[in-house]
Coordinates of C-alpha atoms in Angstrom, one line a residue:
M21 CA 111.5 84.1 115.9
K22 CA 111.9 86.7 113.2
K23 CA 112.9 90.0 114.6
A24 CA 110.8 93.0 113.7
T25 CA 112.3 95.5 111.2
N26 CA 112.6 99.1 112.1
R27 CA 109.7 99.9 109.9
S28 CA 107.5 97.3 111.7
R29 CA 108.4 98.7 115.1
R30 CA 107.2 102.2 114.2
S31 CA 103.7 103.3 115.1
C32 CA 101.4 105.3 112.8
H33 CA 102.4 108.4 114.6
R34 CA 105.0 110.4 112.7
S35 CA 107.5 112.8 114.1
K36 CA 107.2 116.4 113.1
G37 CA 109.9 116.1 110.4
D38 CA 108.3 113.2 108.6
V39 CA 106.8 113.8 105.2
P40 CA 103.6 111.7 104.4
R41 CA 104.4 109.1 101.8
K42 CA 102.7 109.3 98.4
P43 CA 101.9 106.5 95.9
S44 CA 104.5 105.8 93.4
T45 CA 104.2 107.4 90.0
E46 CA 106.0 104.5 88.3
Q47 CA 103.0 102.6 87.0
Q48 CA 104.0 102.2 83.5
D49 CA 101.6 99.7 82.0
L50 CA 100.6 97.6 85.0
L51 CA 98.3 95.6 82.8
T52 CA 101.3 94.3 80.8
Q53 CA 103.0 93.2 84.1
I54 CA 99.8 91.5 85.3
V55 CA 99.4 89.4 82.1
R56 CA 103.0 88.3 81.7
M57 CA 103.0 84.6 81.3
D58 CA 105.6 84.1 83.9
N59 CA 103.5 86.0 86.4
L60 CA 100.4 83.9 85.5
R61 CA 102.4 80.7 86.0
R62 CA 103.7 81.8 89.3
S63 CA 100.2 82.8 90.3
F64 CA 98.9 79.3 89.4
K65 CA 101.7 77.8 91.5
K66 CA 100.7 79.9 94.4
V67 CA 97.0 78.9 94.0
K68 CA 98.0 75.2 93.8
E69 CA 100.1 75.5 97.0
N70 CA 97.1 76.9 98.9
R71 CA 95.2 73.7 98.0
G72 CA 91.8 75.4 97.8
S73 CA 88.6 73.8 96.6
H74 CA 86.8 74.4 93.3
G75 CA 84.5 77.5 92.7
S76 CA 81.1 77.8 91.3
D77 CA 82.2 76.2 88.0
K78 CA 83.3 73.0 89.8
I79 CA 86.6 73.0 88.1
S80 CA 89.4 71.9 90.4
V81 CA 93.0 72.9 90.6
K82 CA 93.9 69.5 89.1
M83 CA 91.6 70.0 86.2
V84 CA 93.2 73.4 85.5
E85 CA 96.6 71.9 85.7
D86 CA 95.8 69.3 83.2
S87 CA 95.2 72.0 80.5
L88 CA 97.4 74.7 82.1
D89 CA 99.0 76.2 78.9
E90 CA 95.6 76.5 77.1
T91 CA 93.9 77.9 80.3
L92 CA 96.6 80.5 80.9
L93 CA 96.7 81.6 77.3
T94 CA 92.9 82.1 77.4
L95 CA 93.0 84.0 80.7
Q96 CA 95.9 86.1 79.4
E97 CA 94.0 87.1 76.3
A98 CA 90.8 87.9 78.3
L99 CA 92.7 90.1 80.8
M100 CA 94.7 91.9 78.0
N101 CA 91.6 92.6 75.8
G102 CA 89.4 93.8 78.7
E103 CA 87.1 90.8 78.2
Y104 CA 87.8 89.2 81.6
L105 CA 84.7 88.7 83.7
P106 CA 84.9 86.8 87.0
A107 CA 82.6 83.9 87.5
P108 CA 80.0 84.0 90.3
L109 CA 81.3 83.1 93.8
R110 CA 80.6 79.9 95.5
R111 CA 79.3 80.4 99.1
V112 CA 80.4 77.9 101.7
A113 CA 79.5 77.8 105.4
I114 CA 82.4 77.0 107.7
P115 CA 81.6 75.9 111.3
K116 CA 83.1 78.2 114.0
D117 CA 84.2 77.1 117.5
N118 CA 81.2 78.9 119.1
G119 CA 78.7 76.8 117.1
K120 CA 78.0 79.5 114.6
E121 CA 78.9 79.6 110.9
R122 CA 81.2 81.8 108.9
I123 CA 80.3 82.3 105.3
I124 CA 83.2 82.0 102.8
S125 CA 82.8 83.1 99.2
I126 CA 85.1 81.2 97.0
P127 CA 86.2 82.3 93.5
T128 CA 86.9 79.8 90.8
V129 CA 90.5 78.5 90.4
I130 CA 90.9 80.6 87.2
D131 CA 89.7 83.7 89.1
R132 CA 92.1 83.0 91.9
I133 CA 94.9 82.9 89.4
A134 CA 93.8 86.2 88.0
Q135 CA 93.6 87.7 91.5
Q136 CA 97.0 86.4 92.5
A137 CA 98.5 87.9 89.3
V138 CA 96.9 91.3 90.2
L139 CA 98.0 91.0 93.8
S140 CA 101.6 90.3 92.9
T141 CA 101.7 93.4 90.7
V142 CA 99.8 96.0 92.7
E143 CA 100.7 95.1 96.2
P144 CA 104.2 96.8 96.0
L145 CA 102.4 100.1 95.1
F146 CA 100.2 100.0 98.2
E147 CA 103.2 99.0 100.3
Q148 CA 104.6 102.4 99.6
V149 CA 101.5 104.0 101.0
F150 CA 100.5 101.7 103.9
L151 CA 101.5 102.9 107.4
P152 CA 103.5 100.9 109.9
C153 CA 100.6 100.5 112.3
N154 CA 99.0 98.2 109.8
H155 CA 100.4 94.7 110.5
G156 CA 97.8 92.4 108.8
F157 CA 98.5 90.5 105.6
R158 CA 101.6 92.4 104.8
P159 CA 105.1 91.2 103.8
S160 CA 107.4 90.8 106.8
L161 CA 104.7 92.0 109.2
G162 CA 102.2 90.0 111.2
T163 CA 100.8 89.3 114.6
E164 CA 104.2 89.2 116.3
T165 CA 105.2 92.6 115.1
A166 CA 101.8 94.0 116.2
M167 CA 102.2 92.5 119.7
E168 CA 105.8 93.7 120.0
E169 CA 104.5 97.2 119.2
V170 CA 101.9 96.9 122.0
L171 CA 104.6 95.7 124.5
T172 CA 106.8 98.6 123.5
L173 CA 104.0 101.2 124.1
I174 CA 103.2 99.6 127.5
K175 CA 106.8 100.1 128.5
E176 CA 106.7 103.7 127.3
G177 CA 103.8 104.4 129.6
Y178 CA 100.8 104.1 127.2
H179 CA 98.5 102.5 129.8
Y180 CA 95.0 103.6 128.7
V181 CA 93.6 101.4 126.0
I182 CA 90.6 101.5 123.6
K183 CA 90.1 98.7 121.3
G184 CA 87.6 97.4 118.7
D185 CA 86.8 94.9 116.1
I186 CA 85.2 95.9 112.8
T187 CA 82.0 94.0 112.7
G188 CA 81.7 91.8 109.6
C189 CA 84.4 93.9 108.0
F190 CA 84.7 91.9 104.7
D191 CA 80.9 91.7 104.4
H192 CA 80.2 95.4 104.8
I193 CA 83.0 97.3 103.1
P194 CA 81.1 99.6 100.6
K195 CA 82.2 98.6 97.1
A196 CA 82.0 102.1 95.6
L197 CA 84.0 103.7 98.4
L198 CA 86.6 100.9 98.2
L199 CA 87.0 101.5 94.4
Q200 CA 87.6 105.2 95.1
Q201 CA 90.5 104.2 97.4
V202 CA 91.9 101.9 94.8
K203 CA 91.7 104.6 92.1
A204 CA 93.6 107.0 94.4
N205 CA 96.6 104.7 94.2
V206 CA 96.3 102.8 90.9
T207 CA 96.2 104.9 87.7
D208 CA 96.6 102.3 85.0
Y209 CA 93.2 101.9 83.3
G210 CA 93.6 98.3 82.4
A211 CA 94.5 97.2 85.9
L212 CA 91.7 99.3 87.4
N213 CA 89.2 97.7 85.0
I214 CA 90.2 94.2 86.2
I215 CA 90.2 95.2 89.9
S216 CA 86.8 96.9 89.5
K217 CA 85.3 93.7 88.1
M218 CA 86.8 91.7 91.0
I219 CA 85.3 94.1 93.5
Q220 CA 81.9 93.9 91.8
Q221 CA 82.0 90.1 91.6
G222 CA 78.6 88.5 92.6
T223 CA 77.5 85.3 94.2
A224 CA 76.2 82.2 92.4
G225 CA 72.5 81.7 92.7
T226 CA 71.6 85.3 93.7
A227 CA 70.2 88.1 91.6
E228 CA 70.5 91.0 94.0
D229 CA 72.9 93.8 93.4
H230 CA 75.3 93.8 96.3
V231 CA 76.6 97.3 97.0
E232 CA 78.8 96.2 99.9
G233 CA 81.2 93.3 100.8
I234 CA 84.2 91.6 99.4
P235 CA 84.6 87.8 99.4
Q236 CA 86.5 86.4 102.4
G237 CA 87.8 83.6 100.3
G238 CA 89.3 85.8 97.7
V239 CA 93.1 86.0 97.1
I240 CA 93.0 89.7 96.8
S241 CA 90.5 90.4 99.5
P242 CA 92.9 91.0 102.4
L243 CA 94.8 93.6 100.3
L244 CA 91.5 95.3 99.4
A245 CA 90.4 95.3 103.1
N246 CA 93.8 97.0 103.9
V247 CA 93.3 99.5 101.2
Y248 CA 89.9 100.5 102.7
L249 CA 91.0 100.5 106.3
H250 CA 94.1 102.5 105.4
Q251 CA 91.8 105.4 105.9
L252 CA 91.5 104.5 109.6
D253 CA 95.2 104.3 109.9
S254 CA 95.6 107.8 108.3
F255 CA 92.9 109.2 110.6
A256 CA 94.8 108.0 113.6
D257 CA 98.2 109.1 112.2
T258 CA 97.1 112.7 111.6
R259 CA 95.8 113.0 115.1
G260 CA 98.8 111.4 116.8
F261 CA 96.7 108.4 118.1
R262 CA 98.9 105.3 118.7
L263 CA 97.1 102.7 116.7
I264 CA 98.0 99.1 116.2
R265 CA 95.8 97.3 113.7
Y266 CA 95.8 93.7 112.5
A267 CA 93.2 93.3 109.8
D268 CA 89.9 94.3 111.4
D269 CA 91.2 94.1 115.0
W270 CA 92.7 97.3 116.5
V271 CA 93.8 98.9 119.7
M272 CA 94.8 102.5 120.4
M273 CA 97.0 103.3 123.4
F274 CA 97.4 106.6 125.4
R275 CA 99.2 108.1 128.3
T276 CA 96.1 109.7 129.9
E277 CA 92.5 108.7 130.3
R278 CA 91.4 112.0 128.9
D279 CA 93.3 111.5 125.6
A280 CA 91.8 108.0 125.4
R281 CA 88.2 109.2 126.0
V282 CA 88.5 111.9 123.3
A283 CA 90.0 109.5 120.8
R284 CA 87.3 106.9 121.5
E285 CA 84.6 109.4 120.7
H286 CA 86.3 110.7 117.5
T287 CA 87.3 107.2 116.3
E288 CA 83.8 105.7 116.7
A289 CA 82.3 108.6 114.8
Y290 CA 84.8 108.3 112.0
I291 CA 84.3 104.5 111.6
T292 CA 80.5 105.0 111.6
H293 CA 80.1 108.0 109.5
T294 CA 83.1 108.0 107.1
L295 CA 83.9 104.3 106.7
H296 CA 80.2 103.3 107.1
L297 CA 81.3 100.4 109.3
T298 CA 80.7 99.3 112.9
S299 CA 83.3 98.7 115.5
K300 CA 82.9 97.3 118.9
D301 CA 84.8 95.4 121.6
K302 CA 83.2 92.0 121.7
E303 CA 84.8 90.9 124.9
T304 CA 84.0 93.9 127.3
E305 CA 81.6 96.8 127.5
Q306 CA 84.4 99.0 128.9
D307 CA 85.0 102.2 126.9
I308 CA 88.6 102.5 128.2
T309 CA 90.8 99.8 129.8
Y310 CA 93.6 100.6 132.2
I311 CA 96.6 98.4 132.0
T312 CA 96.2 96.9 135.5
S313 CA 92.9 95.3 134.3
G314 CA 94.6 93.8 131.3
F315 CA 93.2 93.7 127.8
N316 CA 93.0 91.1 125.1
F317 CA 94.4 91.4 121.6
L318 CA 95.2 88.8 119.0
G319 CA 94.6 85.9 121.4
Y320 CA 96.8 87.2 124.2
T321 CA 96.0 89.1 127.4
F322 CA 98.4 92.1 127.8
Y323 CA 99.3 93.5 131.2
E324 CA 102.0 95.7 132.6
G325 CA 104.5 92.8 132.9
G326 CA 104.0 91.3 129.4
R327 CA 101.5 89.0 127.8
K328 CA 100.0 85.6 128.3
P329 CA 97.4 83.4 126.4
S330 CA 93.9 84.8 127.0
D331 CA 91.3 82.9 129.0
R332 CA 89.3 82.6 125.8
A333 CA 92.2 81.0 123.9
I334 CA 92.8 78.6 126.8
N335 CA 89.1 77.6 127.0
R336 CA 89.0 77.1 123.3
F337 CA 92.0 74.9 123.4
R338 CA 90.5 72.7 126.1
L339 CA 87.2 72.4 124.1
T340 CA 88.9 71.8 120.8
L341 CA 91.7 69.2 121.6
P342 CA 89.4 66.1 122.1
L343 CA 87.4 67.1 119.0
K344 CA 90.6 67.4 116.9
I345 CA 91.7 64.0 118.1
D346 CA 88.4 62.3 117.4
K347 CA 88.2 64.0 114.0
A348 CA 91.7 62.8 113.0
L349 CA 91.0 59.2 114.2
N350 CA 87.6 59.1 112.5
K351 CA 89.1 60.4 109.3
S352 CA 91.5 57.5 109.3
D353 CA 88.7 55.1 109.9
A354 CA 86.7 56.6 106.9
A355 CA 89.8 56.2 104.7
G356 CA 90.0 52.5 105.6
T357 CA 93.1 52.8 107.8
H358 CA 91.1 51.8 110.9
Y359 CA 93.5 53.2 113.4
E360 CA 92.9 51.5 116.8
R361 CA 92.9 54.0 119.6
S362 CA 96.3 53.0 120.8
L363 CA 98.4 55.4 122.8
S364 CA 100.7 56.0 119.8
N365 CA 97.8 56.7 117.4
V366 CA 96.1 59.0 119.8
I367 CA 99.3 61.0 120.3
A368 CA 99.9 61.2 116.6
A369 CA 96.3 62.5 116.2
A370 CA 96.8 65.1 119.0
N371 CA 100.3 66.4 118.2
P372 CA 99.6 68.6 115.1
F373 CA 97.0 70.6 116.9
I374 CA 99.0 70.9 120.1
E375 CA 102.1 72.0 118.3
G376 CA 100.3 74.5 116.0
W377 CA 98.6 76.1 119.0
G378 CA 101.9 76.1 120.9
Q379 CA 103.9 77.8 118.1
Y380 CA 101.6 80.8 118.5
Y381 CA 100.8 80.8 122.3
T382 CA 104.2 80.0 123.8
R383 CA 105.9 83.3 122.7
G384 CA 104.9 85.3 125.8
N385 CA 104.7 84.7 129.5
G386 CA 102.4 82.3 131.2
R387 CA 104.6 79.2 131.8
S388 CA 102.3 78.0 134.6
I389 CA 99.3 78.2 132.3
L390 CA 101.1 76.0 129.8
R391 CA 102.1 73.6 132.5
N392 CA 98.5 73.3 133.5
L393 CA 97.5 72.7 129.9
D394 CA 100.1 70.0 129.6
A395 CA 98.4 68.2 132.5
Y396 CA 95.1 68.6 130.7
I397 CA 96.6 67.2 127.5
R398 CA 98.0 64.1 129.3
G399 CA 94.6 63.5 131.0
T400 CA 92.8 63.8 127.6
I401 CA 95.3 61.4 126.0
R402 CA 94.9 58.9 128.8
E403 CA 91.1 59.0 128.6
I404 CA 90.8 58.6 124.8
A405 CA 93.5 55.9 124.7
A406 CA 91.8 54.2 127.7
I407 CA 95.0 53.7 129.5
G408 CA 94.0 55.3 132.8
G409 CA 97.0 55.9 135.1
R410 CA 99.1 53.0 133.8
R411 CA 101.6 55.2 132.0
T412 CA 103.8 57.8 133.7
N413 CA 104.0 61.4 132.4
H414 CA 107.6 60.7 131.3
S415 CA 106.6 57.7 129.3
L416 CA 103.9 59.7 127.4
Y417 CA 106.6 62.2 126.4
Q418 CA 108.9 59.3 125.4
E419 CA 106.1 58.2 123.1
G420 CA 106.4 61.6 121.4
L421 CA 103.6 63.6 123.1
F422 CA 104.2 67.3 122.5
S423 CA 104.7 69.6 125.5
L424 CA 103.7 73.2 125.6
E425 CA 105.8 74.0 128.6
R426 CA 108.9 72.6 127.0
L427 CA 108.3 74.6 123.8
H428 CA 107.9 77.7 126.0
I429 CA 111.3 77.0 127.6
R430 CA 113.0 76.5 124.2
N431 CA 111.5 79.8 122.9
H432 CA 112.9 81.7 125.9
Q433 CA 116.4 80.3 126.0

């Protein structure tokens, strides 16, 4: 497990001697840096590694790669001359675990290369400005550093919690206000012109003029969301509120209920009237949570003694495991492999999901929870492989079945 840096362990709250950081003035010809051919080639490599699908032009990554030199030269010229114009976005509905759908807006492969080239160039500028309480989609920061900060504040006596989730954050960020925030940090006209076009990018098959929203499938969208929500971070920072934010999920922690109540009122007003967004706690109607009741953040339940997988995460695991196994086996059938539902094949189909879930959810407490989930996994494997009780637990693990409890033990040695 990567240890948090000193910067990542700090909260937004500054000590009295700290001076607010300002954006760098070293922005000499950002456009030239964006359009450098080595930057465009690295950007294509990154897009290819992400293995995304085609955009509205139906041109795949492979098709771009087949004429890469010509494509990058054309893109370079368009970016340099101010003639670059992003293609319309392709909207795709992605099924969610709760039966609903999440709409993803996918740029073309060429536009994703352009976005990656811009991202690589301007992200370091914003990193000079972003505050340590912002843990989402940032170099060397992430969910683990956010949760470590929560645990640190719990130990320091910050036991009153308010929390929220920006409702439909990507879909509702006002484009004009977002561009104002970008202009406050990027002064190069050529780079601003490109970023502005990316923000204003529309959707294929629609004629309406969208004044809000950035595409969730965009390479640069997480950075743009952070640029806009940096205002929330600064709001908390100037008032001494202990904020921990990961993308659109946030918590604030306080030593007294009175402080929490005042902060709740001011923060809700700021999000509504200044950011023109809506924030609510989807899991509870409580305005303020005391630590003895526990609170959920980033898939974990936090309490005075630590953290454990949340009930929601556990229930979702139980519902999803058999579906993942069936999907993997059916995919093999569709490909002509025709896996029989033998024990070894069922285990091979189950392990990637179990291990992926375990890599995230075995970092805290809750060993007994993981032991119970291991029992559920074994029962699911036996049922799908139709072996009943003919194989012992030990023999299932000899066949290679992944164990959440064993991973938890290894992570805590």
